[in-house]
Short mmCIF file of C-alpha atoms in Angstrom, two decimals:
data_model
loop_
_atom_site.label_atom_id
_atom_site.label_comp_id
_atom_site.label_asym_id
_atom_site.label_seq_id
_atom_site.Cartn_x
_atom_site.Cartn_y
_atom_site.Cartn_z
CA MET A 1 -21.77 -32.43 -37.95
CA ILE A 2 -23.09 -35.05 -40.35
CA THR A 3 -26.20 -34.43 -42.40
CA LEU A 4 -27.96 -37.68 -42.95
CA LYS A 5 -31.41 -37.73 -44.49
CA ILE A 6 -33.28 -40.80 -43.29
CA PRO A 7 -36.52 -41.55 -45.13
CA GLU A 8 -39.52 -41.41 -42.86
CA ALA A 9 -40.57 -44.78 -44.24
CA ALA A 10 -37.37 -46.29 -42.76
CA ILE A 11 -38.37 -45.10 -39.29
CA VAL A 12 -41.88 -46.46 -39.79
CA ARG A 13 -40.34 -49.83 -40.74
CA LEU A 14 -37.91 -49.78 -37.78
CA SER A 15 -40.93 -49.30 -35.59
CA MET A 16 -42.51 -52.38 -37.22
CA TYR A 17 -39.30 -54.45 -36.94
CA SER A 18 -39.01 -53.70 -33.25
CA ARG A 19 -42.62 -54.71 -32.60
CA PHE A 20 -41.98 -57.99 -34.44
CA LEU A 21 -38.71 -58.59 -32.55
CA GLY A 22 -40.45 -57.82 -29.25
CA LYS A 23 -42.76 -60.77 -29.89
CA LYS A 24 -39.83 -63.02 -30.83
CA CYS A 25 -38.05 -62.12 -27.57
CA LYS A 26 -41.01 -63.54 -25.69
CA VAL A 27 -40.74 -66.93 -27.41
CA ASP A 28 -37.10 -67.26 -26.35
CA LYS A 29 -35.50 -67.12 -29.78
CA ASN A 30 -31.78 -66.27 -29.89
CA THR A 31 -30.87 -65.26 -33.43
CA ILE A 32 -32.87 -64.18 -36.43
CA SER A 33 -32.04 -63.47 -40.08
CA SER A 34 -32.99 -60.38 -42.06
CA GLU A 35 -35.13 -62.75 -44.20
CA GLU A 36 -37.16 -63.82 -41.15
CA ILE A 37 -37.67 -60.24 -40.04
CA ALA A 38 -38.63 -59.27 -43.59
CA LYS A 39 -41.16 -62.08 -43.84
CA GLY A 40 -42.69 -61.28 -40.45
CA VAL A 41 -43.18 -57.63 -41.35
CA GLY A 42 -44.03 -57.99 -45.02
CA VAL A 43 -41.06 -56.26 -46.70
CA ASN A 44 -38.01 -57.67 -48.50
CA SER A 45 -34.81 -58.59 -46.68
CA ALA A 46 -32.61 -56.10 -48.57
CA GLN A 47 -34.88 -53.38 -47.19
CA VAL A 48 -34.37 -54.62 -43.63
CA ARG A 49 -30.59 -54.57 -44.04
CA LYS A 50 -30.64 -51.13 -45.66
CA ASP A 51 -32.84 -49.63 -42.94
CA LEU A 52 -30.62 -50.99 -40.16
CA ALA A 53 -27.48 -49.82 -41.97
CA TYR A 54 -28.50 -46.18 -41.42
CA PHE A 55 -27.71 -46.73 -37.76
CA GLY A 56 -24.77 -49.13 -37.66
CA GLU A 57 -23.84 -52.79 -37.94
CA PHE A 58 -26.06 -55.00 -35.86
CA GLY A 59 -25.76 -58.50 -37.30
CA ILE A 60 -23.06 -61.08 -37.92
CA ARG A 61 -22.76 -62.27 -41.52
CA GLY A 62 -23.96 -65.87 -41.83
CA VAL A 63 -25.31 -65.90 -38.28
CA GLY A 64 -27.91 -63.15 -38.23
CA TYR A 65 -29.01 -60.81 -35.49
CA ASN A 66 -29.30 -61.44 -31.78
CA VAL A 67 -33.04 -60.97 -31.24
CA THR A 68 -32.98 -59.31 -27.82
CA SER A 69 -30.03 -57.12 -28.61
CA LEU A 70 -31.43 -55.89 -31.94
CA TYR A 71 -34.80 -55.28 -30.30
CA LYS A 72 -33.21 -53.12 -27.61
CA GLN A 73 -31.01 -51.29 -30.09
CA ILE A 74 -33.97 -50.34 -32.27
CA LEU A 75 -35.87 -49.15 -29.20
CA ASN A 76 -32.83 -46.99 -28.42
CA ILE A 77 -32.81 -45.56 -31.94
CA LEU A 78 -36.50 -44.70 -31.65
CA ASN A 79 -35.89 -43.32 -28.15
CA LEU A 80 -38.34 -45.80 -26.73
CA HIS A 81 -35.97 -47.05 -24.02
CA VAL A 82 -37.67 -44.42 -21.87
CA ASP A 83 -41.37 -43.74 -21.27
CA TRP A 84 -43.02 -40.73 -22.89
CA ASP A 85 -45.69 -38.64 -21.21
CA ILE A 86 -48.53 -37.55 -23.41
CA ALA A 87 -51.08 -34.77 -22.92
CA LEU A 88 -54.32 -35.54 -24.75
CA VAL A 89 -56.90 -32.90 -25.60
CA GLY A 90 -60.33 -34.18 -26.63
CA TYR A 91 -61.92 -37.15 -24.93
CA GLY A 92 -64.56 -37.98 -27.52
CA HIS A 93 -64.70 -41.26 -29.45
CA LEU A 94 -61.20 -40.83 -30.83
CA GLY A 95 -59.73 -39.82 -27.47
CA ARG A 96 -61.31 -42.91 -25.91
CA ALA A 97 -59.97 -45.09 -28.74
CA LEU A 98 -56.47 -43.72 -28.16
CA THR A 99 -56.44 -44.05 -24.36
CA SER A 100 -57.80 -47.60 -24.56
CA TYR A 101 -55.41 -48.68 -27.35
CA LYS A 102 -53.03 -51.10 -25.64
CA GLY A 103 -50.30 -50.47 -28.23
CA PHE A 104 -49.46 -47.11 -26.67
CA ARG A 105 -48.66 -48.39 -23.20
CA GLU A 106 -46.73 -51.36 -24.61
CA ARG A 107 -44.45 -48.92 -26.42
CA GLY A 108 -44.01 -46.71 -23.35
CA PHE A 109 -46.48 -43.95 -24.23
CA ILE A 110 -48.41 -42.88 -21.16
CA PHE A 111 -51.43 -40.57 -21.19
CA SER A 112 -50.61 -38.50 -18.13
CA HIS A 113 -52.91 -35.53 -18.79
CA ILE A 114 -56.34 -35.52 -20.44
CA PHE A 115 -58.37 -32.39 -21.20
CA ASP A 116 -61.90 -31.85 -22.51
CA ASN A 117 -64.37 -28.97 -22.53
CA ASP A 118 -67.47 -31.08 -21.83
CA PRO A 119 -68.59 -30.54 -18.19
CA GLN A 120 -69.91 -34.13 -18.15
CA LYS A 121 -66.42 -35.49 -18.85
CA VAL A 122 -64.41 -33.05 -16.69
CA GLY A 123 -63.73 -34.62 -13.31
CA THR A 124 -64.20 -38.21 -14.47
CA LYS A 125 -61.22 -40.55 -14.30
CA VAL A 126 -59.51 -42.39 -17.17
CA ASN A 127 -57.04 -45.08 -16.05
CA GLY A 128 -56.69 -43.11 -12.82
CA ILE A 129 -56.17 -39.76 -14.58
CA GLU A 130 -58.70 -37.00 -13.96
CA VAL A 131 -60.09 -35.28 -17.06
CA LEU A 132 -59.38 -31.55 -16.68
CA PRO A 133 -61.06 -28.56 -18.33
CA VAL A 134 -59.28 -27.26 -21.44
CA GLU A 135 -58.92 -23.80 -19.82
CA ARG A 136 -56.38 -25.32 -17.44
CA LEU A 137 -54.17 -26.75 -20.22
CA GLU A 138 -51.47 -24.07 -20.27
CA GLU A 139 -51.28 -23.80 -16.48
CA VAL A 140 -51.06 -27.57 -15.86
CA ILE A 141 -48.88 -28.51 -18.81
CA GLY A 142 -46.65 -25.47 -18.40
CA LYS A 143 -45.57 -26.79 -14.98
CA ASN A 144 -44.78 -30.29 -16.24
CA ARG A 145 -42.59 -29.98 -19.31
CA MET A 146 -44.45 -32.35 -21.66
CA PRO A 147 -42.76 -33.82 -24.70
CA ILE A 148 -45.88 -34.74 -26.68
CA GLY A 149 -49.35 -33.30 -27.09
CA ILE A 150 -52.12 -35.10 -28.96
CA ILE A 151 -55.05 -33.19 -30.44
CA ALA A 152 -58.22 -35.27 -30.85
CA THR A 153 -60.72 -32.41 -31.01
CA PRO A 154 -63.01 -31.17 -33.80
CA PRO A 155 -61.10 -29.16 -36.43
CA ASP A 156 -62.53 -25.74 -35.45
CA VAL A 157 -60.70 -25.67 -32.10
CA ALA A 158 -57.55 -27.56 -33.11
CA GLY A 159 -55.55 -24.42 -34.00
CA GLU A 160 -56.30 -22.85 -30.63
CA ILE A 161 -55.23 -26.02 -28.79
CA ALA A 162 -52.02 -26.19 -30.82
CA ASN A 163 -51.18 -22.62 -29.77
CA SER A 164 -51.86 -23.49 -26.13
CA PHE A 165 -49.54 -26.48 -26.44
CA VAL A 166 -46.83 -24.23 -27.89
CA ASN A 167 -47.33 -21.67 -25.10
CA ALA A 168 -47.04 -24.45 -22.54
CA GLY A 169 -43.72 -25.61 -24.00
CA VAL A 170 -44.89 -28.90 -25.54
CA GLN A 171 -42.16 -30.15 -27.86
CA SER A 172 -44.13 -31.96 -30.52
CA ILE A 173 -47.75 -32.37 -31.52
CA LEU A 174 -49.66 -35.22 -33.08
CA ASN A 175 -52.82 -33.78 -34.62
CA PHE A 176 -55.79 -36.01 -35.46
CA ALA A 177 -58.14 -33.12 -36.32
CA PRO A 178 -58.69 -32.96 -40.09
CA ILE A 179 -57.07 -29.55 -40.56
CA ALA A 180 -53.51 -28.48 -41.35
CA LEU A 181 -52.05 -26.65 -38.35
CA ASN A 182 -49.73 -23.70 -38.72
CA VAL A 183 -48.31 -22.53 -35.42
CA ARG A 184 -45.77 -19.78 -34.93
CA SER A 185 -43.04 -22.05 -33.67
CA ASN A 186 -40.63 -24.57 -35.07
CA ILE A 187 -41.89 -27.44 -32.96
CA GLU A 188 -42.70 -30.60 -34.87
CA ILE A 189 -46.32 -31.20 -35.83
CA ARG A 190 -47.53 -34.40 -37.44
CA ASN A 191 -51.00 -34.31 -38.92
CA VAL A 192 -52.71 -37.69 -38.93
CA ASP A 193 -55.73 -37.46 -41.18
CA LEU A 194 -57.73 -40.65 -40.99
CA THR A 195 -59.28 -40.08 -44.41
CA VAL A 196 -55.95 -39.61 -46.20
CA ASN A 197 -55.17 -43.31 -45.91
CA LEU A 198 -58.48 -44.13 -47.53
CA GLU A 199 -57.77 -41.70 -50.34
CA VAL A 200 -54.48 -43.40 -51.15
CA LEU A 201 -56.53 -46.62 -51.37
CA THR A 202 -59.14 -45.12 -53.69
CA PHE A 203 -56.42 -43.63 -55.87
CA ASN A 204 -54.71 -47.01 -56.13
CA SER A 205 -57.79 -49.20 -56.36
CA VAL A 206 -59.18 -47.62 -59.50
CA LEU A 207 -55.73 -47.87 -61.08
CA GLN A 208 -55.81 -51.59 -60.36
CA MET A 209 -59.20 -51.98 -61.99
CA THR A 210 -58.16 -50.06 -65.09
CA ASN A 211 -54.78 -51.77 -65.29
CA ASP A 212 -53.12 -48.39 -65.11
CA VAL A 213 -49.60 -48.90 -63.79
CA ARG A 214 -49.27 -45.61 -62.01
CA LYS A 215 -49.14 -46.56 -58.40
CA VAL A 216 -48.23 -44.96 -55.18
CA GLY A 217 -45.45 -46.34 -53.05
CA ILE A 218 -43.50 -45.25 -50.01
CA ASN A 219 -39.88 -45.02 -51.10
CA MET B 1 -48.20 -48.21 -71.30
CA ILE B 2 -46.43 -45.57 -69.26
CA THR B 3 -44.83 -46.43 -65.96
CA LEU B 4 -45.02 -43.46 -63.69
CA LYS B 5 -44.02 -43.76 -60.07
CA ILE B 6 -45.89 -41.21 -58.03
CA PRO B 7 -44.66 -40.71 -54.46
CA GLU B 8 -47.28 -41.60 -51.88
CA ALA B 9 -46.58 -38.27 -50.21
CA ALA B 10 -47.79 -36.51 -53.37
CA ILE B 11 -51.16 -38.27 -53.09
CA VAL B 12 -51.35 -37.39 -49.41
CA ARG B 13 -50.71 -33.74 -50.31
CA LEU B 14 -53.27 -33.79 -53.17
CA SER B 15 -55.75 -35.00 -50.61
CA MET B 16 -54.83 -32.01 -48.40
CA TYR B 17 -54.96 -29.53 -51.32
CA SER B 18 -58.44 -30.68 -52.29
CA ARG B 19 -59.73 -30.31 -48.73
CA PHE B 20 -58.31 -26.77 -48.63
CA LEU B 21 -59.81 -25.94 -52.06
CA GLY B 22 -63.17 -27.36 -50.98
CA LYS B 23 -63.31 -24.74 -48.23
CA LYS B 24 -62.29 -21.97 -50.65
CA CYS B 25 -65.13 -22.98 -53.03
CA LYS B 26 -67.58 -22.28 -50.25
CA VAL B 27 -66.33 -18.70 -49.79
CA ASP B 28 -66.92 -17.96 -53.49
CA LYS B 29 -63.32 -17.43 -54.54
CA ASN B 30 -62.56 -17.70 -58.26
CA THR B 31 -58.84 -18.10 -58.73
CA ILE B 32 -56.01 -19.08 -56.44
CA SER B 33 -52.21 -19.20 -56.76
CA SER B 34 -49.96 -22.12 -55.91
CA GLU B 35 -48.51 -19.85 -53.19
CA GLU B 36 -51.92 -19.49 -51.54
CA ILE B 37 -52.56 -23.23 -51.69
CA ALA B 38 -49.07 -23.87 -50.31
CA LYS B 39 -49.60 -21.45 -47.42
CA GLY B 40 -53.01 -22.90 -46.58
CA VAL B 41 -51.66 -26.43 -46.42
CA GLY B 42 -48.23 -25.76 -44.97
CA VAL B 43 -45.92 -26.78 -47.84
CA ASN B 44 -43.95 -24.72 -50.35
CA SER B 45 -45.42 -23.57 -53.64
CA ALA B 46 -42.90 -25.43 -55.84
CA GLN B 47 -44.16 -28.63 -54.19
CA VAL B 48 -47.75 -27.77 -55.08
CA ARG B 49 -46.83 -27.19 -58.72
CA LYS B 50 -44.74 -30.38 -58.87
CA ASP B 51 -47.49 -32.54 -57.33
CA LEU B 52 -50.10 -31.22 -59.76
CA ALA B 53 -47.73 -31.64 -62.72
CA TYR B 54 -47.86 -35.44 -62.27
CA PHE B 55 -51.42 -35.25 -63.55
CA GLY B 56 -51.49 -32.46 -66.13
CA GLU B 57 -51.61 -28.69 -66.53
CA PHE B 58 -54.27 -27.13 -64.39
CA GLY B 59 -53.34 -23.46 -64.00
CA ILE B 60 -52.73 -20.46 -66.21
CA ARG B 61 -49.35 -18.77 -65.78
CA GLY B 62 -49.73 -15.39 -64.09
CA VAL B 63 -53.40 -16.02 -63.32
CA GLY B 64 -53.41 -19.11 -61.14
CA TYR B 65 -55.90 -21.91 -60.80
CA ASN B 66 -59.66 -21.82 -61.02
CA VAL B 67 -60.64 -22.92 -57.50
CA THR B 68 -63.75 -24.95 -58.31
CA SER B 69 -62.25 -26.57 -61.38
CA LEU B 70 -58.99 -27.56 -59.63
CA TYR B 71 -60.98 -28.89 -56.66
CA LYS B 72 -63.06 -31.11 -58.94
CA GLN B 73 -60.07 -32.25 -60.95
CA ILE B 74 -58.20 -33.35 -57.82
CA LEU B 75 -61.29 -35.19 -56.58
CA ASN B 76 -61.32 -36.94 -59.98
CA ILE B 77 -57.65 -37.90 -59.63
CA LEU B 78 -58.32 -39.33 -56.17
CA ASN B 79 -61.46 -41.04 -57.52
CA LEU B 80 -63.55 -39.15 -55.02
CA HIS B 81 -66.06 -37.91 -57.60
CA VAL B 82 -68.03 -41.02 -56.61
CA ASP B 83 -69.02 -42.32 -53.18
CA TRP B 84 -67.21 -45.33 -51.69
CA ASP B 85 -68.91 -47.97 -49.61
CA ILE B 86 -66.98 -49.20 -46.62
CA ALA B 87 -67.40 -52.37 -44.57
CA LEU B 88 -66.17 -51.86 -41.00
CA VAL B 89 -65.30 -54.74 -38.70
CA GLY B 90 -64.93 -53.86 -35.02
CA TYR B 91 -67.29 -51.40 -33.33
CA GLY B 92 -65.25 -50.66 -30.23
CA HIS B 93 -63.85 -47.23 -29.37
CA LEU B 94 -61.95 -46.95 -32.63
CA GLY B 95 -64.90 -48.15 -34.72
CA ARG B 96 -67.09 -45.54 -33.03
CA ALA B 97 -64.47 -42.85 -33.61
CA LEU B 98 -64.34 -43.75 -37.31
CA THR B 99 -68.10 -43.89 -37.89
CA SER B 100 -68.61 -40.59 -36.07
CA TYR B 101 -65.72 -38.82 -37.83
CA LYS B 102 -67.43 -36.29 -40.12
CA GLY B 103 -64.44 -36.16 -42.45
CA PHE B 104 -65.34 -39.55 -43.96
CA ARG B 105 -68.82 -38.60 -45.13
CA GLU B 106 -67.60 -35.22 -46.41
CA ARG B 107 -65.16 -37.05 -48.67
CA GLY B 108 -67.76 -39.54 -49.88
CA PHE B 109 -66.83 -42.50 -47.67
CA ILE B 110 -69.95 -44.23 -46.39
CA PHE B 111 -70.00 -46.95 -43.75
CA SER B 112 -72.58 -49.24 -45.31
CA HIS B 113 -71.81 -52.43 -43.33
CA ILE B 114 -70.67 -52.74 -39.71
CA PHE B 115 -69.74 -56.01 -38.01
CA ASP B 116 -68.86 -56.90 -34.42
CA ASN B 117 -68.77 -60.09 -32.37
CA ASP B 118 -70.20 -58.57 -29.17
CA PRO B 119 -73.83 -59.74 -28.72
CA GLN B 120 -74.57 -56.43 -26.96
CA LYS B 121 -73.60 -54.49 -30.09
CA VAL B 122 -75.07 -56.83 -32.72
CA GLY B 123 -78.54 -55.62 -33.72
CA THR B 124 -78.01 -52.02 -32.59
CA LYS B 125 -78.09 -49.31 -35.25
CA VAL B 126 -75.32 -46.88 -36.22
CA ASN B 127 -76.48 -44.02 -38.48
CA GLY B 128 -79.31 -46.31 -39.57
CA ILE B 129 -77.01 -49.29 -40.26
CA GLU B 130 -77.57 -52.47 -38.23
CA VAL B 131 -74.47 -53.96 -36.60
CA LEU B 132 -74.19 -57.56 -37.85
CA PRO B 133 -72.36 -60.54 -36.32
CA VAL B 134 -68.87 -61.14 -37.77
CA GLU B 135 -69.91 -64.69 -38.80
CA ARG B 136 -72.10 -63.12 -41.48
CA LEU B 137 -69.29 -61.04 -43.01
CA GLU B 138 -68.47 -63.24 -46.01
CA GLU B 139 -72.11 -63.96 -46.83
CA VAL B 140 -73.24 -60.31 -46.64
CA ILE B 141 -70.19 -58.68 -48.19
CA GLY B 142 -69.85 -61.36 -50.85
CA LYS B 143 -73.24 -60.36 -52.25
CA ASN B 144 -72.42 -56.64 -52.37
CA ARG B 145 -69.06 -56.24 -54.06
CA MET B 146 -67.38 -53.90 -51.56
CA PRO B 147 -64.39 -51.82 -52.56
CA ILE B 148 -63.00 -51.14 -49.07
CA GLY B 149 -62.87 -53.03 -45.80
CA ILE B 150 -61.68 -51.44 -42.56
CA ILE B 151 -60.35 -53.55 -39.70
CA ALA B 152 -60.69 -51.94 -36.27
CA THR B 153 -60.46 -55.10 -34.17
CA PRO B 154 -57.87 -56.31 -31.64
CA PRO B 155 -54.73 -57.66 -33.36
CA ASP B 156 -55.38 -61.34 -32.57
CA VAL B 157 -58.40 -61.57 -34.89
CA ALA B 158 -57.24 -59.11 -37.58
CA GLY B 159 -55.65 -61.77 -39.79
CA GLU B 160 -58.81 -63.86 -39.80
CA ILE B 161 -60.94 -60.83 -40.73
CA ALA B 162 -58.52 -59.92 -43.53
CA ASN B 163 -58.91 -63.42 -44.97
CA SER B 164 -62.69 -63.15 -44.77
CA PHE B 165 -62.51 -59.82 -46.61
CA VAL B 166 -60.39 -61.43 -49.32
CA ASN B 167 -62.82 -64.38 -49.61
CA ALA B 168 -65.69 -61.92 -49.93
CA GLY B 169 -63.99 -60.10 -52.80
CA VAL B 170 -63.11 -56.85 -50.99
CA GLN B 171 -60.65 -54.92 -53.14
CA SER B 172 -58.59 -53.10 -50.54
CA ILE B 173 -58.16 -53.14 -46.79
CA LEU B 174 -57.33 -50.44 -44.29
CA ASN B 175 -56.04 -52.12 -41.16
CA PHE B 176 -55.95 -50.26 -37.83
CA ALA B 177 -55.01 -53.33 -35.77
CA PRO B 178 -51.37 -53.10 -34.66
CA ILE B 179 -50.19 -56.15 -36.60
CA ALA B 180 -48.76 -56.56 -40.10
CA LEU B 181 -51.21 -58.51 -42.23
CA ASN B 182 -50.09 -61.00 -44.84
CA VAL B 183 -52.96 -62.34 -46.91
CA ARG B 184 -52.68 -64.74 -49.83
CA SER B 185 -53.89 -62.26 -52.42
CA ASN B 186 -52.55 -59.23 -54.22
CA ILE B 187 -55.22 -56.89 -52.93
CA GLU B 188 -53.94 -53.68 -51.44
CA ILE B 189 -53.58 -53.52 -47.66
CA ARG B 190 -52.65 -50.37 -45.81
CA ASN B 191 -51.65 -50.78 -42.20
CA VAL B 192 -52.37 -47.72 -40.08
CA ASP B 193 -50.55 -48.10 -36.80
CA LEU B 194 -51.49 -45.30 -34.46
CA THR B 195 -48.26 -45.66 -32.46
CA VAL B 196 -45.98 -45.37 -35.51
CA ASN B 197 -46.73 -41.67 -35.86
CA LEU B 198 -45.72 -41.16 -32.25
CA GLU B 199 -42.51 -43.06 -32.80
CA VAL B 200 -41.50 -40.80 -35.69
CA LEU B 201 -42.06 -37.93 -33.24
CA THR B 202 -39.93 -39.47 -30.51
CA PHE B 203 -37.19 -40.24 -33.01
CA ASN B 204 -37.21 -36.64 -34.23
CA SER B 205 -37.75 -34.92 -30.91
CA VAL B 206 -34.62 -36.27 -29.26
CA LEU B 207 -32.66 -35.29 -32.36
CA GLN B 208 -33.95 -31.74 -31.92
CA MET B 209 -32.87 -31.65 -28.30
CA THR B 210 -29.40 -32.96 -29.08
CA ASN B 211 -29.02 -30.73 -32.15
CA ASP B 212 -28.43 -33.81 -34.24
CA VAL B 213 -29.32 -32.99 -37.82
CA ARG B 214 -30.53 -36.41 -38.83
CA LYS B 215 -34.18 -35.95 -39.37
CA VAL B 216 -36.95 -37.83 -40.97
CA GLY B 217 -38.83 -36.35 -43.88
CA ILE B 218 -41.37 -37.52 -46.40
CA ASN B 219 -39.76 -37.10 -49.80
#
């Protein structure tokens, strides 16, 4: 067994490369250089080559990469050659933003179950999916082994929902509620705090003004 | 001048620590250990000490940290001891989710200008702020030196909005549109792609199933 630590930032960039390559496929382009990918995504070309090298050799020296083939290979690496079912809890503003965000469907993420505790929302349909009461989460999700659960609820109920997801056998959780979740399970939880990104900006922006050279970077 | 490279993940964690400490302040707790902070946030205590050490000595060995004082010092580090005005472009589902997300106001982020190109939205009020047409962005923002612009528009217009922000003197941009922005300026742009977080999950979750030990981590 090989232990290989891949920086999260490399996966984030692979995700960006594949989105860029997906567009290039549509314009019928055959080959592309690491420089062109780098320019399209806003990184340097050595970074592109290094990120791809974690997973194998994809290009031909002096020729570049076959666009369609590299696109498909990155989708394979990210496991996006298949569709992923998502169970969403919380159909407020954020839940609506997520279900109407075209990027998800384009990448093969499908909201197949939506839950809310508001009687006015329960029973309504979202892209053909009926919003179900939160009480039914474990029963419904437990039957359909779901890979991903998204929490888009207020923070006070997020922990409870996470536990229900775990009980129902959900394999990983993306949490948008501004609270760190600790569940008694080793399933993967990613906390997306919308304010954190702003706080990295405020940290950096004052440094810029004061000419301080401390600066944050993803390495 | 000292060059000190601080990992972005450390800033993200500081942001989490301060939110946790903010809650502890409210329950009238005086001192706290790095272990307690670590447990509350879901990291290990050595990490807490290391992150804080980038910025100075805050605790007393054997006693711990003063909760209120550490909370305020972290807010200072993140430059959150002052309020930050935000100009938002795009008042669709995501824009609504952002303006109604209580976490922003709690951390001192205030949506002071909102723009949209939908005539049905222009002129309506959001928390007392009138939604203005996008054409007026440069004129209005140019007069009020804005530190932060948020883009919550479809990807096809995001580049144009970013350029308008730059022309209007905005200092940093948080971009939620799923497209990498390249503007002719050295202002800071953070791209928040809501699907990227899911793709790190899909990458990791198949590894878990196959017992592959490659795994992504923020270092």
